[in-house]
Coordinates of C-alpha atoms (C1' of nucleotides) in Angstrom, one line a residue:
Chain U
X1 CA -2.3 -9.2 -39.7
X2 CA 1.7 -9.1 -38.9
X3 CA 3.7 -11.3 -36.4
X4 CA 2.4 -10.4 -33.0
X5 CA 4.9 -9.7 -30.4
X6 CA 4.7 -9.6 -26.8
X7 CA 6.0 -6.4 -25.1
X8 CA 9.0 -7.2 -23.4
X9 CA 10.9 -6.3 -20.2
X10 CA 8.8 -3.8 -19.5
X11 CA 10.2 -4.9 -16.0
X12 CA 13.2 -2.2 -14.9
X13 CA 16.1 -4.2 -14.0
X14 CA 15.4 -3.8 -10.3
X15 CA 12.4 -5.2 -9.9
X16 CA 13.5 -8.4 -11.8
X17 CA 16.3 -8.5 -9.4
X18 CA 14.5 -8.5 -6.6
X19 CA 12.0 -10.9 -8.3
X20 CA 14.9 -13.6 -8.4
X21 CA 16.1 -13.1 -5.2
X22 CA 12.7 -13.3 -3.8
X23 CA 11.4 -16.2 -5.7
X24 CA 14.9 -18.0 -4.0
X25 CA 13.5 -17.0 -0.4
X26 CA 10.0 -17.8 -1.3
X27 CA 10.9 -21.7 -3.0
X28 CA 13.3 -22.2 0.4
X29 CA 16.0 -22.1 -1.8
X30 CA 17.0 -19.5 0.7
X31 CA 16.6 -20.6 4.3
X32 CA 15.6 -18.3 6.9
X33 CA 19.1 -16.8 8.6
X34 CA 21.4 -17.5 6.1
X35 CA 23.0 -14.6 5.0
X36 CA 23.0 -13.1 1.5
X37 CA 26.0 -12.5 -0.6
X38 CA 27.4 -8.8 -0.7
X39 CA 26.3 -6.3 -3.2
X40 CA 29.0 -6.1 -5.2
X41 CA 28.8 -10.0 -5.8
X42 CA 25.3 -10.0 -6.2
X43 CA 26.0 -7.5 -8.8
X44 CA 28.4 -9.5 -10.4
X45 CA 26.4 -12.6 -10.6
X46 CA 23.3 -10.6 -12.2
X47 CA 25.8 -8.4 -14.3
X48 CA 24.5 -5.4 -13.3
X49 CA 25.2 -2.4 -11.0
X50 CA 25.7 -2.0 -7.4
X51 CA 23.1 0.7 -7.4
X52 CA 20.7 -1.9 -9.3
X53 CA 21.1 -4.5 -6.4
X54 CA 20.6 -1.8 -3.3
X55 CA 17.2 -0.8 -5.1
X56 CA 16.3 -4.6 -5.4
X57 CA 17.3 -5.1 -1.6
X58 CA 15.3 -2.2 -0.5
X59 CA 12.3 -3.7 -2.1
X60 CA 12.9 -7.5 -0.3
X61 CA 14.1 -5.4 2.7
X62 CA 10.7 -3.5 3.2
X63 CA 8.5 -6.9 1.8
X64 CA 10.7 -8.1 5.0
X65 CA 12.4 -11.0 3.0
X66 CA 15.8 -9.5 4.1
X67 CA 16.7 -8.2 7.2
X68 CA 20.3 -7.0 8.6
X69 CA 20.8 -8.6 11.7
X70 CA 21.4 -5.6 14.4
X71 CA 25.1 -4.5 14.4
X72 CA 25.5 -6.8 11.3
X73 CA 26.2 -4.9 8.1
X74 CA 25.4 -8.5 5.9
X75 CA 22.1 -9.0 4.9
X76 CA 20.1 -12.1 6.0
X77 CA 17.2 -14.0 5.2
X78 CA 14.2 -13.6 7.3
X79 CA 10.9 -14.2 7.2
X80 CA 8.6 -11.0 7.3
X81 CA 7.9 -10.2 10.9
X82 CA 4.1 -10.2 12.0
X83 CA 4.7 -6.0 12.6
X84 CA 5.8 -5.5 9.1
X85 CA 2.7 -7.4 7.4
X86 CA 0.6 -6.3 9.8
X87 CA 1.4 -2.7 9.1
X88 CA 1.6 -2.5 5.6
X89 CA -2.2 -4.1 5.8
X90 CA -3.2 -1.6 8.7
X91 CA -2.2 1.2 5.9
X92 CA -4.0 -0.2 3.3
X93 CA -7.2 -0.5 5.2
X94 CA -6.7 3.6 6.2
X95 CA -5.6 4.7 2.7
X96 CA -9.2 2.3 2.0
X97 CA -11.7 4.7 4.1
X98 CA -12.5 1.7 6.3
X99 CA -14.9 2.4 8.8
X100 CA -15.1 2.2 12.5
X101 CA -18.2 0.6 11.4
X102 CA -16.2 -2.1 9.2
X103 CA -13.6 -2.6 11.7
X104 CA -15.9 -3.5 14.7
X105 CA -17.9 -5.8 12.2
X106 CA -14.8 -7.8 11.3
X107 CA -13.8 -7.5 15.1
X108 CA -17.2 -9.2 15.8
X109 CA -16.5 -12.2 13.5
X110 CA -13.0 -12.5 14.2
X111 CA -12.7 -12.1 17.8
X112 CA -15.1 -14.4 19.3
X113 CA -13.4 -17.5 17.6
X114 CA -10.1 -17.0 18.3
X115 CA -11.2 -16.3 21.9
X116 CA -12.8 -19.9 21.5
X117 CA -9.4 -21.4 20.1
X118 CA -7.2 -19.7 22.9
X119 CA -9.2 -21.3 24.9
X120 CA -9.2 -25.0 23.5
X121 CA -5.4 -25.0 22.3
X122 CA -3.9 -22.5 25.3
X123 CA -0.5 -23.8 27.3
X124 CA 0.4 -22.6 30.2
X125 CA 2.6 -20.2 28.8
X126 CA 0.1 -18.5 26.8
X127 CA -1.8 -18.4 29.5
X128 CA 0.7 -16.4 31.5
X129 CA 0.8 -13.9 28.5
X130 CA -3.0 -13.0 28.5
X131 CA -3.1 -12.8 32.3
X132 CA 0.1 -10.7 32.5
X133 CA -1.8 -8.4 30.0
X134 CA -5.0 -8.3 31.8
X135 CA -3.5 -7.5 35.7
X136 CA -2.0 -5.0 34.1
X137 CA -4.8 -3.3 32.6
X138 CA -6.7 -3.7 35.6
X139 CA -3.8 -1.6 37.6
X140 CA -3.0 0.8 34.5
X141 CA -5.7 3.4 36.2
X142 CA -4.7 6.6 34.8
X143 CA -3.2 6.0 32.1
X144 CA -5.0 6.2 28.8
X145 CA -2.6 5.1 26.5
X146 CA -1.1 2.4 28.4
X147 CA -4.5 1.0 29.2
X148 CA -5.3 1.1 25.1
X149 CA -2.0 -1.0 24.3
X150 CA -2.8 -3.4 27.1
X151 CA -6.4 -4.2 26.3
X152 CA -5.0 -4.6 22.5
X153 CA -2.2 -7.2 24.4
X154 CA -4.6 -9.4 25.2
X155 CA -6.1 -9.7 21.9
X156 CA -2.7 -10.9 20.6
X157 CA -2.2 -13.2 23.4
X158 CA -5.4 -14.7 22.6
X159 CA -4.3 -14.5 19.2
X160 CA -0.9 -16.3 19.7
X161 CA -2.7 -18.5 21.9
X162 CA -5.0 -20.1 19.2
X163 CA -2.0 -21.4 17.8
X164 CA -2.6 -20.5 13.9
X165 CA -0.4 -18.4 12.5
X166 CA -3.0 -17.5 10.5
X167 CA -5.5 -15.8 12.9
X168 CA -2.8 -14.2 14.3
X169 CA -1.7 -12.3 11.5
X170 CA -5.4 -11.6 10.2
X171 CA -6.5 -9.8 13.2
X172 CA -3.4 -8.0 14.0
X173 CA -3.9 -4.9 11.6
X174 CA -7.6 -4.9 13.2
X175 CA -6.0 -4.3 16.9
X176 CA -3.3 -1.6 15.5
X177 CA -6.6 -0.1 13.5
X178 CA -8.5 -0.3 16.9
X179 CA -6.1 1.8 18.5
X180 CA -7.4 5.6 18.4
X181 CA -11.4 4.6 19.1
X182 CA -11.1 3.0 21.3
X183 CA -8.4 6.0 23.5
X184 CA -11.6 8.2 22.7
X185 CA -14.0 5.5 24.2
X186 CA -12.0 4.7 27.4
X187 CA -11.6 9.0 27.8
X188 CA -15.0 9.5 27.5
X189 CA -17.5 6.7 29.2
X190 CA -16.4 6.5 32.9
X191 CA -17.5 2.9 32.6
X192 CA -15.8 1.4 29.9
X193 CA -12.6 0.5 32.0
X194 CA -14.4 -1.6 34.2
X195 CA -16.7 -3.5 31.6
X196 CA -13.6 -4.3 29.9
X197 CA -11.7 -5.4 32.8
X198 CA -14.4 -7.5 34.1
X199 CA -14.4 -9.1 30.4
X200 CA -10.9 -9.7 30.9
X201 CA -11.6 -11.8 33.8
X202 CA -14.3 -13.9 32.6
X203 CA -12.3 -14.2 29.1
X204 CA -9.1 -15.7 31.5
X205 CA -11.5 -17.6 33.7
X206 CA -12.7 -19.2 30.6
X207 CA -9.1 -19.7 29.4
X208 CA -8.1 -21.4 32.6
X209 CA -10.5 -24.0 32.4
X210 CA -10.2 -24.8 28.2
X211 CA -14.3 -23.6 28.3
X212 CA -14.2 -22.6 24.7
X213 CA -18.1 -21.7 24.9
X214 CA -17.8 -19.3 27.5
X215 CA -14.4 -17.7 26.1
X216 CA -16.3 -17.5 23.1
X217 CA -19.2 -15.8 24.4
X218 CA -17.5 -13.5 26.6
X219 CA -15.8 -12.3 23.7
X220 CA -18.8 -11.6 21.6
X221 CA -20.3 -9.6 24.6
X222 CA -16.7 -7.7 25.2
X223 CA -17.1 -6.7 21.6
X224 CA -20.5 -5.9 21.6
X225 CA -19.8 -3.6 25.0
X226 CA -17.5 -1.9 22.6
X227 CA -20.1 -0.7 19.8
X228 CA -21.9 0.5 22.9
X229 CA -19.0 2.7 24.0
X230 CA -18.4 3.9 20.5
X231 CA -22.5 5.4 20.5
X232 CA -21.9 6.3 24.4
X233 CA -19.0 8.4 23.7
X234 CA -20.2 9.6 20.2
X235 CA -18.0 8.0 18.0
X236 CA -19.7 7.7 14.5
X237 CA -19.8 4.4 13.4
X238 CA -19.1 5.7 9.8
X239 CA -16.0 7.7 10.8
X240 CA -13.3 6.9 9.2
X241 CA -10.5 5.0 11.1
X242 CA -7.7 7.7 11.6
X243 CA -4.0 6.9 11.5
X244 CA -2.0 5.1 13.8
X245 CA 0.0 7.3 16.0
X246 CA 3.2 6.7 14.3
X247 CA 6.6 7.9 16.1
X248 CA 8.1 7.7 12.9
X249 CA 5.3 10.6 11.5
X250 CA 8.7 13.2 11.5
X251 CA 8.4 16.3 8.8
X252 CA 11.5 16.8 7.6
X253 CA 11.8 20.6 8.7
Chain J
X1 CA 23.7 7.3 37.2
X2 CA 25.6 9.0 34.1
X3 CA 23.5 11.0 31.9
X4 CA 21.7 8.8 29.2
X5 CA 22.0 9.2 25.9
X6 CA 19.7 7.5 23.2
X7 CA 21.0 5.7 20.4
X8 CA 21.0 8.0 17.3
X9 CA 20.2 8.3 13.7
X10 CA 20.6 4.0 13.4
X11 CA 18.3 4.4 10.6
X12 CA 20.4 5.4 7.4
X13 CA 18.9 7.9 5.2
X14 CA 17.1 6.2 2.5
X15 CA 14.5 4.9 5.2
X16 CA 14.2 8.2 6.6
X17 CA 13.4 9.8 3.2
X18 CA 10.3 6.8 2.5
X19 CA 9.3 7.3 6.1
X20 CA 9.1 11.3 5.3
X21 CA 7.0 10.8 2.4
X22 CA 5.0 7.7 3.3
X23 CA 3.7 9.7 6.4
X24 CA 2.7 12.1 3.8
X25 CA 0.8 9.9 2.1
X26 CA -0.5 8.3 5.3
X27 CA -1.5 11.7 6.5
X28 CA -3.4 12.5 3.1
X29 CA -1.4 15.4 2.9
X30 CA -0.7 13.4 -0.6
X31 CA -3.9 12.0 -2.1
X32 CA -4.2 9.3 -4.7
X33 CA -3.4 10.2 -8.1
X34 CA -1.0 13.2 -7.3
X35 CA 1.8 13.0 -8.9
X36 CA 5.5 12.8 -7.2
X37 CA 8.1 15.7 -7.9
X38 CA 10.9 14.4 -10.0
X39 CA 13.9 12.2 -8.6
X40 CA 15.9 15.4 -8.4
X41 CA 13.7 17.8 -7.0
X42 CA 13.3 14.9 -4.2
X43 CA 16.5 14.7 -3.9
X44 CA 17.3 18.6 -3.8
X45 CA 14.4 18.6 -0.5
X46 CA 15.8 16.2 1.4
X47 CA 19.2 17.0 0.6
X48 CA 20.2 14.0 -0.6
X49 CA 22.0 12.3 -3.3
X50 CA 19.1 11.4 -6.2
X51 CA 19.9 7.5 -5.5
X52 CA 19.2 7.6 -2.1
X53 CA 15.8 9.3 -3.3
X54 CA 15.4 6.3 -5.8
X55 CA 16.3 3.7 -2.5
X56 CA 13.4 5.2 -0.6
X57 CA 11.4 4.8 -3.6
X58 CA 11.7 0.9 -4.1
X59 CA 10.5 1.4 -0.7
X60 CA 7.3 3.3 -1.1
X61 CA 6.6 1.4 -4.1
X62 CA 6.5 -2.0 -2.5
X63 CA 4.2 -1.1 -0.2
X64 CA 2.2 0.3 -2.9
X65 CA 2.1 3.7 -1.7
X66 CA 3.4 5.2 -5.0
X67 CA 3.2 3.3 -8.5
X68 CA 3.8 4.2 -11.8
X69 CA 0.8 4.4 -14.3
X70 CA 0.8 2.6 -17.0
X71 CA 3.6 3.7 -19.8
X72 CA 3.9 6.8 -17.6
X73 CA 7.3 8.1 -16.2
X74 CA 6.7 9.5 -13.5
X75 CA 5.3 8.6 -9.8
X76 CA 1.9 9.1 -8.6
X77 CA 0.7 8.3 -4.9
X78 CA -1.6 5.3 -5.2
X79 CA -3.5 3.6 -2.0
X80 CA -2.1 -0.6 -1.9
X81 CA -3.7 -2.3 -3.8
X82 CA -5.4 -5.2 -2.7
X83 CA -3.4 -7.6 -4.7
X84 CA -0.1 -6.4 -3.5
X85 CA -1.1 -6.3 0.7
X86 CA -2.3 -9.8 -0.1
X87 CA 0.6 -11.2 -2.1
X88 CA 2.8 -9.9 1.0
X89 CA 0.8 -11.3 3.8
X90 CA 0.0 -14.8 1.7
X91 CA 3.9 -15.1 1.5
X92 CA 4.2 -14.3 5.0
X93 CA 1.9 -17.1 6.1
X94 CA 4.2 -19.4 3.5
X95 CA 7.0 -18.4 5.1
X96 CA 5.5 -18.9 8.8
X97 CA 5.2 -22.5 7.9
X98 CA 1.1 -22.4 7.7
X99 CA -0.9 -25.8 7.7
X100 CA -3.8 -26.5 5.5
X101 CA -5.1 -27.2 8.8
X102 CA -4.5 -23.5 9.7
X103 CA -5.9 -22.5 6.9
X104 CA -8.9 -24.4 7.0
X105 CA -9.9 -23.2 10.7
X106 CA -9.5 -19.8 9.2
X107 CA -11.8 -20.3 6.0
X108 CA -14.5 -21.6 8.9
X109 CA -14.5 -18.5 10.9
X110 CA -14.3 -16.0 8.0
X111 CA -16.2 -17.4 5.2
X112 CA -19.6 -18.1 6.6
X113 CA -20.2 -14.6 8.2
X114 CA -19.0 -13.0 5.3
X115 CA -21.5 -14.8 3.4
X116 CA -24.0 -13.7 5.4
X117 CA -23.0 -10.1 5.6
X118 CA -23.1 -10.5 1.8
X119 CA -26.4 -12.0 1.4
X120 CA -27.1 -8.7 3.4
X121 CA -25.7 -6.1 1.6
X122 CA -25.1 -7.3 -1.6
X123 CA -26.0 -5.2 -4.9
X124 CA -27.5 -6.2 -8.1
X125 CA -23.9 -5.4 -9.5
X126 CA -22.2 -7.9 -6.7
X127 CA -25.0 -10.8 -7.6
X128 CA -23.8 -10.5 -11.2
X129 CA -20.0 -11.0 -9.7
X130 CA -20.8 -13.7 -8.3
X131 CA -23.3 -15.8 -10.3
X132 CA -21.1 -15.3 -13.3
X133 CA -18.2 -17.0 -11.5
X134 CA -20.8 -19.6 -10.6
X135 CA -21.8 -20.2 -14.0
X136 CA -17.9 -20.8 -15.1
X137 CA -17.6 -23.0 -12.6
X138 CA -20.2 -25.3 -13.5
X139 CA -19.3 -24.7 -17.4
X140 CA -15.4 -25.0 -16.6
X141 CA -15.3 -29.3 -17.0
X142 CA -12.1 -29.9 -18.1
X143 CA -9.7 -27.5 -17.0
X144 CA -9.0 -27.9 -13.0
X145 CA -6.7 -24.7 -13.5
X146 CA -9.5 -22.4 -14.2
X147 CA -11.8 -24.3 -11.6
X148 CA -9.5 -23.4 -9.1
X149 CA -9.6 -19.9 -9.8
X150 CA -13.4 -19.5 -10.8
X151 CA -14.0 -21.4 -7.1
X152 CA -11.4 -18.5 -5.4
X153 CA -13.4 -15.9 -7.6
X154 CA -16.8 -17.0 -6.3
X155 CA -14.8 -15.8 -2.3
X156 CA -13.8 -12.9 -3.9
X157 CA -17.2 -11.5 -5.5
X158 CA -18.7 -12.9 -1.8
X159 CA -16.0 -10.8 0.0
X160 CA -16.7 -7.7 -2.3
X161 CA -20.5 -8.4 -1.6
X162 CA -20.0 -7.3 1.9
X163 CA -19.0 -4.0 1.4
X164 CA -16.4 -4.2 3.9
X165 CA -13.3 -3.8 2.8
X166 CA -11.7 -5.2 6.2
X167 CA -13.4 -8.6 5.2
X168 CA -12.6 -8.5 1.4
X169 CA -8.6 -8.2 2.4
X170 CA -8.4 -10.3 5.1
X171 CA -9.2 -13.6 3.1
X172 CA -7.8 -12.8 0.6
X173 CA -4.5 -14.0 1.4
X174 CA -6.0 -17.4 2.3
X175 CA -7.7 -17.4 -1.4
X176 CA -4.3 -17.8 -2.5
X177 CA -3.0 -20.0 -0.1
X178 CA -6.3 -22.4 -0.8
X179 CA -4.9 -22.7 -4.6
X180 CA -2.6 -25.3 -4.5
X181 CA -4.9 -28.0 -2.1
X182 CA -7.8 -27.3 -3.7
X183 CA -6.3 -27.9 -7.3
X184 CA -5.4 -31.5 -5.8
X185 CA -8.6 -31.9 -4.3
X186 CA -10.9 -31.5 -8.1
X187 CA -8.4 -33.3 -9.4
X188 CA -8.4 -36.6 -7.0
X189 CA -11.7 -36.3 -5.6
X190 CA -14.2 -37.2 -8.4
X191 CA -17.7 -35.9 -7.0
X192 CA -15.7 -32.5 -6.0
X193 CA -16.8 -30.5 -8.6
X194 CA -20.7 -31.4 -8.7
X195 CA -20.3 -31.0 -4.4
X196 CA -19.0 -27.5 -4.9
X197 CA -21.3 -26.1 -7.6
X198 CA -24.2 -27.5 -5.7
X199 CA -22.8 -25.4 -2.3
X200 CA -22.3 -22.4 -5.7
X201 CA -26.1 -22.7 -6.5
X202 CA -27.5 -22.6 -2.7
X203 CA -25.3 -19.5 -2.0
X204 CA -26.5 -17.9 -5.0
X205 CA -29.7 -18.6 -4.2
X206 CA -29.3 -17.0 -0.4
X207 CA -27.7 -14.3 -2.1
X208 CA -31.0 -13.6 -4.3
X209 CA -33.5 -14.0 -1.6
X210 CA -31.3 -11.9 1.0
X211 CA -31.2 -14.5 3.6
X212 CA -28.1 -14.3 5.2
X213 CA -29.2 -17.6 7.3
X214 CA -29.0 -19.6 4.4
X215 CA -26.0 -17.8 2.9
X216 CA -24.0 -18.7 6.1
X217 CA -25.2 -22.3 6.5
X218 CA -24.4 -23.3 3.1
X219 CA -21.0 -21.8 3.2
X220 CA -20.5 -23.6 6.6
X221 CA -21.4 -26.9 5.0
X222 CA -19.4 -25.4 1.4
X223 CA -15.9 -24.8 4.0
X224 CA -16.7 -28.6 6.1
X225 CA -17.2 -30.2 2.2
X226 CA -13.3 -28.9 2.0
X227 CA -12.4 -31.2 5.1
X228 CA -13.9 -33.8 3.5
X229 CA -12.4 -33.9 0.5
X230 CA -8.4 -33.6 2.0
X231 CA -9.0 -36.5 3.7
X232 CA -10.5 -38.4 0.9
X233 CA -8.1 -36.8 -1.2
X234 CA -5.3 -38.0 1.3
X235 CA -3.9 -34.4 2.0
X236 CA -2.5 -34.4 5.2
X237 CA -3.8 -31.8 7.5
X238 CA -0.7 -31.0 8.8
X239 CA 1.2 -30.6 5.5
X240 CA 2.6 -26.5 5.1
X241 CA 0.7 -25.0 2.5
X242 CA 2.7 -24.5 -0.5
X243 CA 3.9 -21.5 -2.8
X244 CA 1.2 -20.0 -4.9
X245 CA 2.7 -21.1 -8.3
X246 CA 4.4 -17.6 -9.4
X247 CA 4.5 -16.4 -12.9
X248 CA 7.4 -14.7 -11.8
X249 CA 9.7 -17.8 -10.7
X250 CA 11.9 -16.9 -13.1
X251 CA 15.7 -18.2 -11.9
X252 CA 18.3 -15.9 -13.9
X253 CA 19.7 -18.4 -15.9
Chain S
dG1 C1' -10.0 29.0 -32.2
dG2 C1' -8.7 24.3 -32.4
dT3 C1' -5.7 20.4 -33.7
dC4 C1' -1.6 18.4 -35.0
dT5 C1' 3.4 17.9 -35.2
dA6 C1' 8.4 18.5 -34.5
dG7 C1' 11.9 19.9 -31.6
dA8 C1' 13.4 21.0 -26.9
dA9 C1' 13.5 19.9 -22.1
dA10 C1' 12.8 16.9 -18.4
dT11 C1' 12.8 12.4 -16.3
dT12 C1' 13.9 7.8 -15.4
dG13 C1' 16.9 3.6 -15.6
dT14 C1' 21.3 2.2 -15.5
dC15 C1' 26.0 2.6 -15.3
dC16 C1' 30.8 4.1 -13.3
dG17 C1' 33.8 5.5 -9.8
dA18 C1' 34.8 7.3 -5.2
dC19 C1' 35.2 7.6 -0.1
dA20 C1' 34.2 7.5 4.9
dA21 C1' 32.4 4.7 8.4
dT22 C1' 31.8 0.5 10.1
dC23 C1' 32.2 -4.6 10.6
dA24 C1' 34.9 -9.0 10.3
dT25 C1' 39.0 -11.3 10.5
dA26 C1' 43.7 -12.5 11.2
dC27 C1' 47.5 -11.7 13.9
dG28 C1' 50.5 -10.5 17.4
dA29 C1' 51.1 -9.1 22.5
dT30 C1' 50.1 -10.0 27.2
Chain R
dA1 C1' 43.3 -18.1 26.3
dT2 C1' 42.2 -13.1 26.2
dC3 C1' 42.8 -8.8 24.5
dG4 C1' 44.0 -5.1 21.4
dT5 C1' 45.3 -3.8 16.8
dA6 C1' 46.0 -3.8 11.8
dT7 C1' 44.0 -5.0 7.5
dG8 C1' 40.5 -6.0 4.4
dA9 C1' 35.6 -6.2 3.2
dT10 C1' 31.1 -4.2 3.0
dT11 C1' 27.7 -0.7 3.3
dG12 C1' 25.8 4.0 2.9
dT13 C1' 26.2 7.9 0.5
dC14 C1' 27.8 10.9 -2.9
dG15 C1' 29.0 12.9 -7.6
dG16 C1' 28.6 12.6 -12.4
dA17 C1' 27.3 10.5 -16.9
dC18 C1' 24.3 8.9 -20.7
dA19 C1' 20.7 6.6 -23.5
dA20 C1' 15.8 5.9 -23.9
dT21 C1' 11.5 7.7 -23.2
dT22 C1' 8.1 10.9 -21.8
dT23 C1' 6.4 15.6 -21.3
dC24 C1' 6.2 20.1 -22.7
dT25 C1' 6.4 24.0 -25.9
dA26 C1' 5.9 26.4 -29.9
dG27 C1' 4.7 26.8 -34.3
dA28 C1' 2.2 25.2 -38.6
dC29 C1' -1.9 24.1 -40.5
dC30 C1' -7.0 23.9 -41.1

DNA sequence: GGTCTAGAAATTGTCCGACAATCATACGAT
DNA sequence: ATCGTATGATTGTCGGACAATTTCTAGACC
């Protein structure tokens, strides 16, 4: 047998850019804020082309490692927003075929938890944010799509309120998946509104006084009310979960 | 009142062009495997210079909506892979200052339901997955590296054992964030290693017999051993967890 | 007919240079 | 000190170029 060699830079130039930069942010070499050098000098520095740099940037930029700071034309550092991870994951699961089935199961094992946390860890503020939420669900009568973004508000509050960045940012592409089943549900079963407001209530009772137990079982029971909705209204569990409505979904005519 | 007028066309083009074809691909319109038309034909579409195609590109290739096969030129729509969602949201969590405390309380809500919901479901094909990391485990005496992974791996066949694909990526972000404690942990706690392949055996066993009772009890106790052995370990609680070591932390020199 | 090969065409990765629009800064006027 | 303005820096976009590599096409051969 010969010499073996490793194939090398199979890696474009771009992506090893990027990979540099992005290791930098990663080791908090780069601090969140501080603002990146211009292209040209980045291109200097890595003795390559200006075009080489933008493609690198786009790929930190949409990884949300970068950021431009509004009305700012210099890049900064940033850590990637919640809504960026969040939706990148929410696509994956679609482009996946996850099913309403597979989304309510991981709601059910999720939610009840975190409801548990809020309730244990909660401040005052957070407090404030799930109750804001929940009023206005209650008074959001006719509309549909404002009740849907409400009711998926007070799963983030509760979220926020556990205090771990971690739940948080698991169960966030859940609530964006949740989105369209549950517009059908509250459309179709004249009921739903009100079983979910009144789990609302007991869910913010619970919160008020730190009763982890009942937030926790409240939960479960909010969730499980949902499956019933979904067979009520005569959503197939094995549907696939459709699309977010995305304002950005623009054909280029 | 003066007439209002929205803010316009903020976005520059390059994000419009990988928001054009990402809804595409979002829409199935585009299906996996299709291939891309050329950099110029894009470009000729949109009416658009052929970098600005290549810009939006990066894009849609670091969200793993289009990828390059293997020693192929050109682009074919791909769904994300799992690896690449979870590298982005495991850096996110880095980045958001995450605690091994955090990470902890998530590994207790996740991991014993999905071990149930794998007991359930599992295949002869997922019991193989998983007995076979077992097995390595046990076998693996020496080399905490590969321990580390084998343990990860064991969560991983678990998570695919469910057959729900919301539950395989959502921990696997925190399989990579467990890395770097858990490499401490086998290497200053001495009875780590037999504690863990014991929890290995039980689950397997669950996962043979189907009882999803067992499976989630001895992943309960499996995720509490973990507690255990940070504090007799000495890893503070409260510590960030730190960057997944990178093949890729390659500074320019 | 099927398979293989060589040349042609197409495609990507990278470079260079250019320019308008916008942002940042320094500087002078009020 | 505040404001407006001139000047320079930076980004977004464009056009063109070229080498390396892949894909396609058309024969050549069995």
């Amino acid at each position: 047998m010969s010499v073996e060699f490793a194939p090398l830079t199979l890696e474009p130039a771009y992506r090893k850019v990027a990979a540099a930069i992005g290791a930098r942010i990663l080791s908090r070499a780069l601090v969140e804020g501080e603002r990146l050098p211009p292209e040209t000098e980045l291109a200097r520095q890595f003795r390559v082309n200006r075009s080489t740099v933008r493609e690198a940037l786009r790929e930190l930029e949409s990884r949300g490692l970068v950021q431009r700071r509004a009305g700012s034309k210099l890049m900064s550092v940033s850590r990637p927003q919640q809504g960026t991870v969040a939706a990148g994951v929410s696509h994956a699961l679609m482009l996946h075929d996850v099913t309403v089935r597979d989304l309510w199961e991981a709601l059910t094992i999720l939610e009840p938890p975190i409801a548990a946390g809020a309730a244990r860890r909660r401040t005052d503020a957070d407090l404030k944010c799930v109750s804001a939420a929940v009023e206005a669900f209650a008074a959001a009568r006719g509309d549909t799509e404002q009740a849907v973004q409400l009711s998926a508000a007070v799963f983030r509050c509760l979220g926020e309120a556990t205090h771990n960045p971690v739940l948080g940012l698991a169960h966030e592409p859940l609530l964006r998946l949740l989105g369209p089943s549950l517009r059908i549900m509250i459309d179709e079963v004249p009921q739903a509104r009100a079983r979910i407001a009144t789990a609302h209530r007991r869910l913010l009772d619970a919160l008020l006084a730190r009763d982890a137990d009942a937030a926790q079982q409240w939960m479960a029971r909010h969730i499980r009310d949902f499956r019933k909705g979904y067979e009520i209204a005569g959503i197939d569990l094995e549907r696939r979960v459709t699309g977010v409505t995305d304002p950005s979904a623009n054909p280029a005519s």
